[in-house]
PDB file of C-alpha atoms in Angstrom:
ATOM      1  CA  UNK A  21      -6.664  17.585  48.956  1.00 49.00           C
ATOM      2  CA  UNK A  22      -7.236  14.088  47.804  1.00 51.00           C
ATOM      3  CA  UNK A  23      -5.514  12.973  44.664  1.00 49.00           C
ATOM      4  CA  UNK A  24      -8.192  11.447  41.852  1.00 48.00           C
ATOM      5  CA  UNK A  25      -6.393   8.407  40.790  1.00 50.00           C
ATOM      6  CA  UNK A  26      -6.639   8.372  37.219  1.00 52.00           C
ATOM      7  CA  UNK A  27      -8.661   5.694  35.146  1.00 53.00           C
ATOM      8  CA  UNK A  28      -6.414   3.758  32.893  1.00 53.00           C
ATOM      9  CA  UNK A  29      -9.026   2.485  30.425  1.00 50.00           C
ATOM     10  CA  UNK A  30     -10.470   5.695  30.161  1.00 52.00           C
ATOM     11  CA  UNK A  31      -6.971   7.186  29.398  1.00 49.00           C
ATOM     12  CA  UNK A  32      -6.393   4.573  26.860  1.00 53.00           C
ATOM     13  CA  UNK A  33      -9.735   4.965  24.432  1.00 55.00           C
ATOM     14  CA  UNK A  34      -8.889   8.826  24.705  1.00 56.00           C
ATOM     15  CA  UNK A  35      -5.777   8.032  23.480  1.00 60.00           C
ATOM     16  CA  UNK A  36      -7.269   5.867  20.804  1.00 62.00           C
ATOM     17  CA  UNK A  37     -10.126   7.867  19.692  1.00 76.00           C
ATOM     18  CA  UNK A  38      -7.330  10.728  19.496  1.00 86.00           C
ATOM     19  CA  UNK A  39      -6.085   8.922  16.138  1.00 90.00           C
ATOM     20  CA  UNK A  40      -8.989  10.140  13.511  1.00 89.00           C
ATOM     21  CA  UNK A  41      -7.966  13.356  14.738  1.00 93.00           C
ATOM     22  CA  UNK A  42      -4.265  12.820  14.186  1.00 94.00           C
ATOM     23  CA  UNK A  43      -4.919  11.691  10.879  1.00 93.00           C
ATOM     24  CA  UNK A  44      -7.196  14.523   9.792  1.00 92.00           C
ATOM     25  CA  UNK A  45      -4.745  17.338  11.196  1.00 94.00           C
ATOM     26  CA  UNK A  46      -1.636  15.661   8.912  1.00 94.00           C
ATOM     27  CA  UNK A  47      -3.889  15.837   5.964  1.00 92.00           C
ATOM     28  CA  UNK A  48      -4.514  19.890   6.503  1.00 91.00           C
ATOM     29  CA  UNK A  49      -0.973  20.007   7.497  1.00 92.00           C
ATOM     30  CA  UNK A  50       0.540  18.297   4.650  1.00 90.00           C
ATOM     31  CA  UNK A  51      -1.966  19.987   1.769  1.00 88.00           C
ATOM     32  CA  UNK A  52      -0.638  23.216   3.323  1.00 88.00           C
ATOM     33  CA  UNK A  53       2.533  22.895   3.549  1.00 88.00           C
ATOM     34  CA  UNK A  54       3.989  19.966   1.636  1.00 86.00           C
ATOM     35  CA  UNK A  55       5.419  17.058   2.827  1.00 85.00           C
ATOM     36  CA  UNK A  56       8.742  18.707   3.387  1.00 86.00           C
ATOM     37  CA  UNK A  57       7.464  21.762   4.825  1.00 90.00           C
ATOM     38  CA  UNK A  58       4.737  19.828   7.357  1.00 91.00           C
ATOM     39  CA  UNK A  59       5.584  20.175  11.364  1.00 94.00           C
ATOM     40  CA  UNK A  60       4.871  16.945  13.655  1.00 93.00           C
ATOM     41  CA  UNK A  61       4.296  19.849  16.412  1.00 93.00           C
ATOM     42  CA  UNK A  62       1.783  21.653  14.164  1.00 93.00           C
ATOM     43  CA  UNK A  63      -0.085  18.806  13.575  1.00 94.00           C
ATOM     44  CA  UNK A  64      -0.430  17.827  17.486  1.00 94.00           C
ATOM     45  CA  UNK A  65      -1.378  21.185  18.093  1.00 93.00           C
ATOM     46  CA  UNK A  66      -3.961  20.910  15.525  1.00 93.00           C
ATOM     47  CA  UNK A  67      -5.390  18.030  17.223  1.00 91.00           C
ATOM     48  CA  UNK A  68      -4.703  18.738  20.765  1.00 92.00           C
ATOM     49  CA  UNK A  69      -2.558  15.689  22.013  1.00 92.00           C
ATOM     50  CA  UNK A  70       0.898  15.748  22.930  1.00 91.00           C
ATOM     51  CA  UNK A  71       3.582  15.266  20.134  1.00 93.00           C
ATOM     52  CA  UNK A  72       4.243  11.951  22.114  1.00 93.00           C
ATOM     53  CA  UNK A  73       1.128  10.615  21.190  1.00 93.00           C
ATOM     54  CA  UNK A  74       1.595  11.067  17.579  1.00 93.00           C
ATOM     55  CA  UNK A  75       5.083   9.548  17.681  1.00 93.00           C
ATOM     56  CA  UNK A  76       3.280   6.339  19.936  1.00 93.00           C
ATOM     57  CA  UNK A  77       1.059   5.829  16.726  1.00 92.00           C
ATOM     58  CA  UNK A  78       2.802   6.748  13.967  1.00 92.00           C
ATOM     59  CA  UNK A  79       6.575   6.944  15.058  1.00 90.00           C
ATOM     60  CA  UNK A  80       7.819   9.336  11.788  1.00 91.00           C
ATOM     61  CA  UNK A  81       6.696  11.882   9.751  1.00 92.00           C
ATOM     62  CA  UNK A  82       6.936   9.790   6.739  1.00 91.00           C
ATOM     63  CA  UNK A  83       4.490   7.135   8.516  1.00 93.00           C
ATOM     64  CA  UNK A  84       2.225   9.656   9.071  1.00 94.00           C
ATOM     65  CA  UNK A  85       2.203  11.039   5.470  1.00 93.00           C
ATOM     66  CA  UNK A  86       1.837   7.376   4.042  1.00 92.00           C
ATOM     67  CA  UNK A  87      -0.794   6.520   7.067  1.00 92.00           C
ATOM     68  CA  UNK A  88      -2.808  10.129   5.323  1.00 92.00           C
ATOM     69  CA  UNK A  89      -2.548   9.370   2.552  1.00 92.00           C
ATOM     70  CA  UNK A  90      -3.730   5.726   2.794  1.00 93.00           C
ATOM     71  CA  UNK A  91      -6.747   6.850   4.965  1.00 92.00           C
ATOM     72  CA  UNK A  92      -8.088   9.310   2.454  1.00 92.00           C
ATOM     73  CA  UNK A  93      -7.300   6.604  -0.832  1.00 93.00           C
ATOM     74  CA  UNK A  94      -9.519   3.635   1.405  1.00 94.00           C
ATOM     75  CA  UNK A  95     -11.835   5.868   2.211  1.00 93.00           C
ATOM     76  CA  UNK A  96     -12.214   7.229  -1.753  1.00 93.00           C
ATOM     77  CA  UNK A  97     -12.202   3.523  -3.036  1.00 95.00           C
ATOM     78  CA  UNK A  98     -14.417   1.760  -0.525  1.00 94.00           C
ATOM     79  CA  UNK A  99     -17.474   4.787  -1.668  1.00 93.00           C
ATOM     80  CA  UNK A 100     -16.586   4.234  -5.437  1.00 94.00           C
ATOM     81  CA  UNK A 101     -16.858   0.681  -5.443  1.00 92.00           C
ATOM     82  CA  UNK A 102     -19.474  -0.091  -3.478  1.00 92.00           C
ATOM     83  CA  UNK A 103     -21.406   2.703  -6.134  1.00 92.00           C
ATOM     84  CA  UNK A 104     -19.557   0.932  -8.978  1.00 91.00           C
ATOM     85  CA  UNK A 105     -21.244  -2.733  -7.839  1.00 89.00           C
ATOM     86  CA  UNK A 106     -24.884  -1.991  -8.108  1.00 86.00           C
ATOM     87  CA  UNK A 107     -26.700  -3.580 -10.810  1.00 89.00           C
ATOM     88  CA  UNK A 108     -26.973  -1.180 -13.241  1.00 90.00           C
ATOM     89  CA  UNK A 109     -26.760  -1.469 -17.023  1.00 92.00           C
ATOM     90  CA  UNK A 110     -22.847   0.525 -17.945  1.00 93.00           C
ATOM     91  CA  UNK A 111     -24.025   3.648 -18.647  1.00 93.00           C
ATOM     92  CA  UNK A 112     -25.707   3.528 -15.097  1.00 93.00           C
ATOM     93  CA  UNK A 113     -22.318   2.264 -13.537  1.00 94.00           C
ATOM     94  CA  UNK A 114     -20.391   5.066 -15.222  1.00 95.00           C
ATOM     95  CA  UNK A 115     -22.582   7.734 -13.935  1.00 94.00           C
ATOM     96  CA  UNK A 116     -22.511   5.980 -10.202  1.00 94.00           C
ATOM     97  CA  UNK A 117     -18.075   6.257 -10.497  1.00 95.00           C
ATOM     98  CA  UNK A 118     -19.138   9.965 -11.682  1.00 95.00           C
ATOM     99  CA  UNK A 119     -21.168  11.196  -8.993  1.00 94.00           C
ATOM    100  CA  UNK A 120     -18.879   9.685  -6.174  1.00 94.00           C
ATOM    101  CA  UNK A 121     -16.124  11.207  -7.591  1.00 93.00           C
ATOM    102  CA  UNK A 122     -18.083  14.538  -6.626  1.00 93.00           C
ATOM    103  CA  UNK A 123     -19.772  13.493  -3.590  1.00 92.00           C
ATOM    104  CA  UNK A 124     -16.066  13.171  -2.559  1.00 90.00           C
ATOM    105  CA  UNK A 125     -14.559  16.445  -3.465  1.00 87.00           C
ATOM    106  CA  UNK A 126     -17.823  17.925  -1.919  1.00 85.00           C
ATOM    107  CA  UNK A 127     -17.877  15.887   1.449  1.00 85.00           C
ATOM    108  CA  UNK A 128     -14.349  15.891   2.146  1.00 83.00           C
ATOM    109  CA  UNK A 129     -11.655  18.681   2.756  1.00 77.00           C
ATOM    110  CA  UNK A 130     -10.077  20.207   0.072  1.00 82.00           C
ATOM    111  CA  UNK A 131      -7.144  18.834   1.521  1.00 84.00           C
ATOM    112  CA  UNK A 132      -7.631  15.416   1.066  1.00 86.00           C
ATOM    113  CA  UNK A 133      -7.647  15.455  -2.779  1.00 86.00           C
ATOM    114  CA  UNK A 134      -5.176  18.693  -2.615  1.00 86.00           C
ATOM    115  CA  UNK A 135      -2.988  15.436  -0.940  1.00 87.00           C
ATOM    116  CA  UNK A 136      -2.559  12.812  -3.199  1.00 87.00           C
ATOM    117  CA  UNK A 137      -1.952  15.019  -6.161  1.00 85.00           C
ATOM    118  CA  UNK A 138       0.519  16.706  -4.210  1.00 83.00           C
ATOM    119  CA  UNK A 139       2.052  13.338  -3.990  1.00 84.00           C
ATOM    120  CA  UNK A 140       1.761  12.279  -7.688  1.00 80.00           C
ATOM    121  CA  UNK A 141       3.286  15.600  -8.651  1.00 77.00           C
ATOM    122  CA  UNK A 142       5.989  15.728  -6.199  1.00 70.00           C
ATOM    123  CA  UNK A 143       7.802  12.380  -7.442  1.00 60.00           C
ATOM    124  CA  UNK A 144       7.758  13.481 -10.913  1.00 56.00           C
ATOM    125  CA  UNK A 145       9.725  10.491 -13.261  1.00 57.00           C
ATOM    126  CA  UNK A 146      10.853   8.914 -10.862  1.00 57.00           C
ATOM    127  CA  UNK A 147       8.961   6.433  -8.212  1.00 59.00           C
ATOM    128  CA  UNK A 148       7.719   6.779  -5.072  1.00 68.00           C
ATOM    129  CA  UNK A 149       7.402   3.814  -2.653  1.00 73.00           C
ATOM    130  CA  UNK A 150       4.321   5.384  -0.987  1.00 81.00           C
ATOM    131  CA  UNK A 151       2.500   5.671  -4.074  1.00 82.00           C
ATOM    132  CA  UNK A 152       3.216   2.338  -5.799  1.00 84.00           C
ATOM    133  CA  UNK A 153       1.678   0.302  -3.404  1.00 88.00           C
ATOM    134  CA  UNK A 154      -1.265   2.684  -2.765  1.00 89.00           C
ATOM    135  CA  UNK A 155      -2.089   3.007  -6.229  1.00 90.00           C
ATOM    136  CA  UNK A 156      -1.566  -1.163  -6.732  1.00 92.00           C
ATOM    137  CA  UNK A 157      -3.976  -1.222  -3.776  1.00 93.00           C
ATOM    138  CA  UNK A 158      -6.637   1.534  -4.022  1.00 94.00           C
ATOM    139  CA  UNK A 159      -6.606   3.360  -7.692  1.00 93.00           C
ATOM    140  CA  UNK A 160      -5.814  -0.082 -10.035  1.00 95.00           C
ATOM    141  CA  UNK A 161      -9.468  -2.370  -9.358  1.00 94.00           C
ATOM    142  CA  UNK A 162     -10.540   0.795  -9.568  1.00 95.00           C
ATOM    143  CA  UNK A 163      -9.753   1.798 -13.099  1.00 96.00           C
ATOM    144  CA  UNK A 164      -9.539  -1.619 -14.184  1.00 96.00           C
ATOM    145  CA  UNK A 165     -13.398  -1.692 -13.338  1.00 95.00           C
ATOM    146  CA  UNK A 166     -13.688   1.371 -15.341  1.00 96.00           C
ATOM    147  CA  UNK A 167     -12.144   0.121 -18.350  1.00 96.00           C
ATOM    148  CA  UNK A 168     -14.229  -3.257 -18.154  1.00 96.00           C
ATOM    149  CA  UNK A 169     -17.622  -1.275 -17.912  1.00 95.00           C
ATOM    150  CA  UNK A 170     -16.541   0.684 -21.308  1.00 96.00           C
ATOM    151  CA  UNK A 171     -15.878  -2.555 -23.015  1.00 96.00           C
ATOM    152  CA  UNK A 172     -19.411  -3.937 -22.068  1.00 95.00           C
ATOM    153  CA  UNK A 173     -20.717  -0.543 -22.849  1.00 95.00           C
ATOM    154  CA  UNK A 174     -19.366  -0.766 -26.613  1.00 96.00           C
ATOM    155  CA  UNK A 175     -20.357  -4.379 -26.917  1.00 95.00           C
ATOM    156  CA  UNK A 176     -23.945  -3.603 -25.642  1.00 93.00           C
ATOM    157  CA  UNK A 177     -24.006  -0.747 -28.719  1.00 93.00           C
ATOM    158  CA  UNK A 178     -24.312   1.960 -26.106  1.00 92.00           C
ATOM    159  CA  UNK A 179     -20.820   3.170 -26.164  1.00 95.00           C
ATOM    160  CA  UNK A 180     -18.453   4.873 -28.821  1.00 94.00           C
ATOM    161  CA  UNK A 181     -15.778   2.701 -30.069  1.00 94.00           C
ATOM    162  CA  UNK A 182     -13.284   4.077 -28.454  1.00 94.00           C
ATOM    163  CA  UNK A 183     -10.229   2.691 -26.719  1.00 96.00           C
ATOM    164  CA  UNK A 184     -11.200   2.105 -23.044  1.00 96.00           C
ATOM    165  CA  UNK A 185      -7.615   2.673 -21.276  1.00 96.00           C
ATOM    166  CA  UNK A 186      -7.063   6.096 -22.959  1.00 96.00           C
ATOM    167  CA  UNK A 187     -11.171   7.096 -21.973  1.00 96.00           C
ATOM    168  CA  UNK A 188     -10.092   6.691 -18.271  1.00 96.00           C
ATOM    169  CA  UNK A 189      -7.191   8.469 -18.759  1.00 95.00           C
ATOM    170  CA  UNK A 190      -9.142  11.460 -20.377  1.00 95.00           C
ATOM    171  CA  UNK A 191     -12.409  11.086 -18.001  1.00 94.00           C
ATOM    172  CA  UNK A 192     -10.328  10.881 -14.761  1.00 93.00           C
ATOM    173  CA  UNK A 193      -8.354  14.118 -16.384  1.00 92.00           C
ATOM    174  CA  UNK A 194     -11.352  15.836 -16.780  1.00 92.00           C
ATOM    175  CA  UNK A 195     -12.227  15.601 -12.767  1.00 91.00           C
ATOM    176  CA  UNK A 196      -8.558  15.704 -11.564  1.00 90.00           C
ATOM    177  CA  UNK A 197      -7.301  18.726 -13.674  1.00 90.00           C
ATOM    178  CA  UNK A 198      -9.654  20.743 -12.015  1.00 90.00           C
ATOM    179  CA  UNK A 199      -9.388  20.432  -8.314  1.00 89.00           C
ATOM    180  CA  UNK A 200      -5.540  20.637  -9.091  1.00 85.00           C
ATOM    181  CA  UNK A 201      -5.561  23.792 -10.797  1.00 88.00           C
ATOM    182  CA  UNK A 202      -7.997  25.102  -8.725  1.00 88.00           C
ATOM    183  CA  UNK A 203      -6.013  28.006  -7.053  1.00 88.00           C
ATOM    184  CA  UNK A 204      -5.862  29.061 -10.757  1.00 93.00           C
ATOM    185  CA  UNK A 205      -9.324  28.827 -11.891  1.00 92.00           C
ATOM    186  CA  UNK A 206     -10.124  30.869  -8.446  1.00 92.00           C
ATOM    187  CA  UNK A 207      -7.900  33.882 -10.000  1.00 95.00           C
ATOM    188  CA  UNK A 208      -9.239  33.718 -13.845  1.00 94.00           C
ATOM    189  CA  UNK A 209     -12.940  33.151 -12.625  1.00 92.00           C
ATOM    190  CA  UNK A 210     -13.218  35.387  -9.511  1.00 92.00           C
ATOM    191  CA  UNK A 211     -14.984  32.384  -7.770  1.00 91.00           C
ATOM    192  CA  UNK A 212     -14.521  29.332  -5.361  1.00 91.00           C
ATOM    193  CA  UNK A 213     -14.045  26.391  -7.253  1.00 90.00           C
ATOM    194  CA  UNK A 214     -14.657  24.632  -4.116  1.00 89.00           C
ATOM    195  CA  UNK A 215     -18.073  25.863  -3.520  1.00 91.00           C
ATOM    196  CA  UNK A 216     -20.857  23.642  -3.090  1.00 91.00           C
ATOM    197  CA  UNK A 217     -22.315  25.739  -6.948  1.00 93.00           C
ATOM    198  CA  UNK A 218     -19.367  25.056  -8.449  1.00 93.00           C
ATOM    199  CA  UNK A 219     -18.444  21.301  -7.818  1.00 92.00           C
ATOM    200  CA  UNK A 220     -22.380  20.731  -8.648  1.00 94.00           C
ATOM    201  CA  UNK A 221     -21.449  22.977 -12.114  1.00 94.00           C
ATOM    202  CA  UNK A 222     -18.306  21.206 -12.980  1.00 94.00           C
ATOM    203  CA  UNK A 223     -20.608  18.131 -12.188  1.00 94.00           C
ATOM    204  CA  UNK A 224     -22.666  18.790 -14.558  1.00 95.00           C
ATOM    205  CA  UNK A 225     -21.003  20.052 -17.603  1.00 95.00           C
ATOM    206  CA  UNK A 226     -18.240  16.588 -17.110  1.00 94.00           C
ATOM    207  CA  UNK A 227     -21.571  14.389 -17.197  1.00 94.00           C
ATOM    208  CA  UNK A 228     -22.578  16.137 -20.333  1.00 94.00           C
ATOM    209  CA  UNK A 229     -19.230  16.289 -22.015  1.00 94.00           C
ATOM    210  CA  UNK A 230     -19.423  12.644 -21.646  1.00 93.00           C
ATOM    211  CA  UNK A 231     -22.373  11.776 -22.693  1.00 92.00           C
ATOM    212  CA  UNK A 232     -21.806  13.645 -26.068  1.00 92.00           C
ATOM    213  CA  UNK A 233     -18.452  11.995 -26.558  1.00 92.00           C
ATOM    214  CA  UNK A 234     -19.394   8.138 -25.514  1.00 93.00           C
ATOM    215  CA  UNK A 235     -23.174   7.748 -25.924  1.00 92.00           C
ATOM    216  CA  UNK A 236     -24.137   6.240 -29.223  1.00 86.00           C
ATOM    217  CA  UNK A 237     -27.462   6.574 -30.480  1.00 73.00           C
ATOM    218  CA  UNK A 238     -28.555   3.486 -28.857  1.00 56.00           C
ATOM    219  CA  UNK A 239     -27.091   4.630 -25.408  1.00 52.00           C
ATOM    220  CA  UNK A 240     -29.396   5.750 -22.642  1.00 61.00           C
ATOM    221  CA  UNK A 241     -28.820   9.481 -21.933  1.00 59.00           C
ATOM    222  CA  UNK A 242     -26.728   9.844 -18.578  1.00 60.00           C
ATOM    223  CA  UNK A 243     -29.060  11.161 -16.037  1.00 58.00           C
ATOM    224  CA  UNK A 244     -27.602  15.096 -15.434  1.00 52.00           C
ATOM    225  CA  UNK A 245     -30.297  15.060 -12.333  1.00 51.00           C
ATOM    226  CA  UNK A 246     -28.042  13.880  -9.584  1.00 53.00           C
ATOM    227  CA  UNK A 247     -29.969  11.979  -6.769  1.00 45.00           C
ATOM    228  CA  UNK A 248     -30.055  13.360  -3.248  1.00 43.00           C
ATOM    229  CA  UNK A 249     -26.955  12.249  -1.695  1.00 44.00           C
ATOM    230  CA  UNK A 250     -27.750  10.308   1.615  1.00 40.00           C
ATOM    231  CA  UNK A 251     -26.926  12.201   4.949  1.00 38.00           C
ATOM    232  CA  UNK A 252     -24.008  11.262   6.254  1.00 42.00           C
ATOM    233  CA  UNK A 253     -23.891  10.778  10.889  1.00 42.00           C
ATOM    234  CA  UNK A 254     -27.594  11.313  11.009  1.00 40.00           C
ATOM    235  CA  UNK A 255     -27.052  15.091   9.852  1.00 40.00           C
TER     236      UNK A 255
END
């Protein structure tokens, strides 16, 4: 029979559109098991390549745990700064950095947050390389934008005067703490704390707690209504 000579740029853009799906296998495979306990063979099987192809792109397991968790923290900042950029007085800004925050837990696997706080656990005092430069890159403009729309928040009268590094610290706590201890708040509340109902709950009742501890008299109520989130690959 006559042999089908294979098509080389064909076989190259599979190979490269192979890579999302590389990446999105280590995440599952790395939330599940831990960096330590995560297979390179599980994850090719996961995204049906060969276990040579993942070595071709990302040549260690360590390179493809920093190349994860890089891809979920762009991904994360790129959403909450474009949101945190529109011209909106800070209260308006605050909520934006808010409801991204959600929109991201909801969109996204579990995984992907279940990943980097795996990763800022796992180091405990000590430092790790991975997430010193990822944080410098992705999470620092970040909170540095927080803390600057606080400051114009208490200067405009619409904000408590409170101390704008240690708000962060307690408003990002308020999100993080619970998709962390989530397999916990499954057992003591019988529920999924994943659910679509019960990220829009814990939504709601963060934007509230906020608005009674920051809003002054003079500050606009945050709007608990979120907007419709656009659809996302013409779904």
């Amino acid at each position: 029979m006559p042999i089908i000579a294979k098509n080389p740029a064909r076989t190259a853009q599979k190979a490269l559109n192979a890579k999302p799906g590389i990446l999105h296998a280590a995440v599952e495979e790395f939330a599940e098991q831990g960096f330590a306990g995560a297979r390179m063979d599980a994850i090719a099987k996961a995204a049906g390549v060969n276990i040579a192809l993942v070595f071709y792109y990302f040549k260690s397991k360590d390179l493809l745990y920093k190349a994860a968790l890089e891809d979920i923290l762009a991904t994360w900042h790129a959403r909450v700064l474009a949101a945190m950029k529109t011209p909106q007085p800070p209260h308006g800004r605050l909520l934006a950095y808010l409801n991204t925050y959600f929109d991201f837990a909801q969109q996204e696997s579990p995984a992907c947050l279940r990943v980097v706080h795996q990763e800022v656990m796992r180091q405990g005092r000590s430092t790790s390389p991975h997430l010193t430069k990822l944080a410098l890159k992705y999470i620092k403009p970040i909170h540095q934008a927080l803390r600057q729309i606080i400051r114009e928040g208490i200067a405009a009268g619409e904000f408590q005067a409170l101390d704008p590094e240690h708000f962060v610290y307690s408003m990002n706590g308020m999100m993080n703490s619970y998709f962390v201890s989530s397999s916990v708040i499954r057992i003591l509340s019988g529920h999924d704390p994943w659910s679509k109902k019960s990220i829009e709950t814990r939504r709601h009742e963060v934007t509230k707690f906020i608005q009674l501890a920051l809003l002054t008299s003079r500050g606009d109520a945050l709007n608990l209504t979120k907007p419709q989130a656009p659809m996302r690959n013409g779904q």
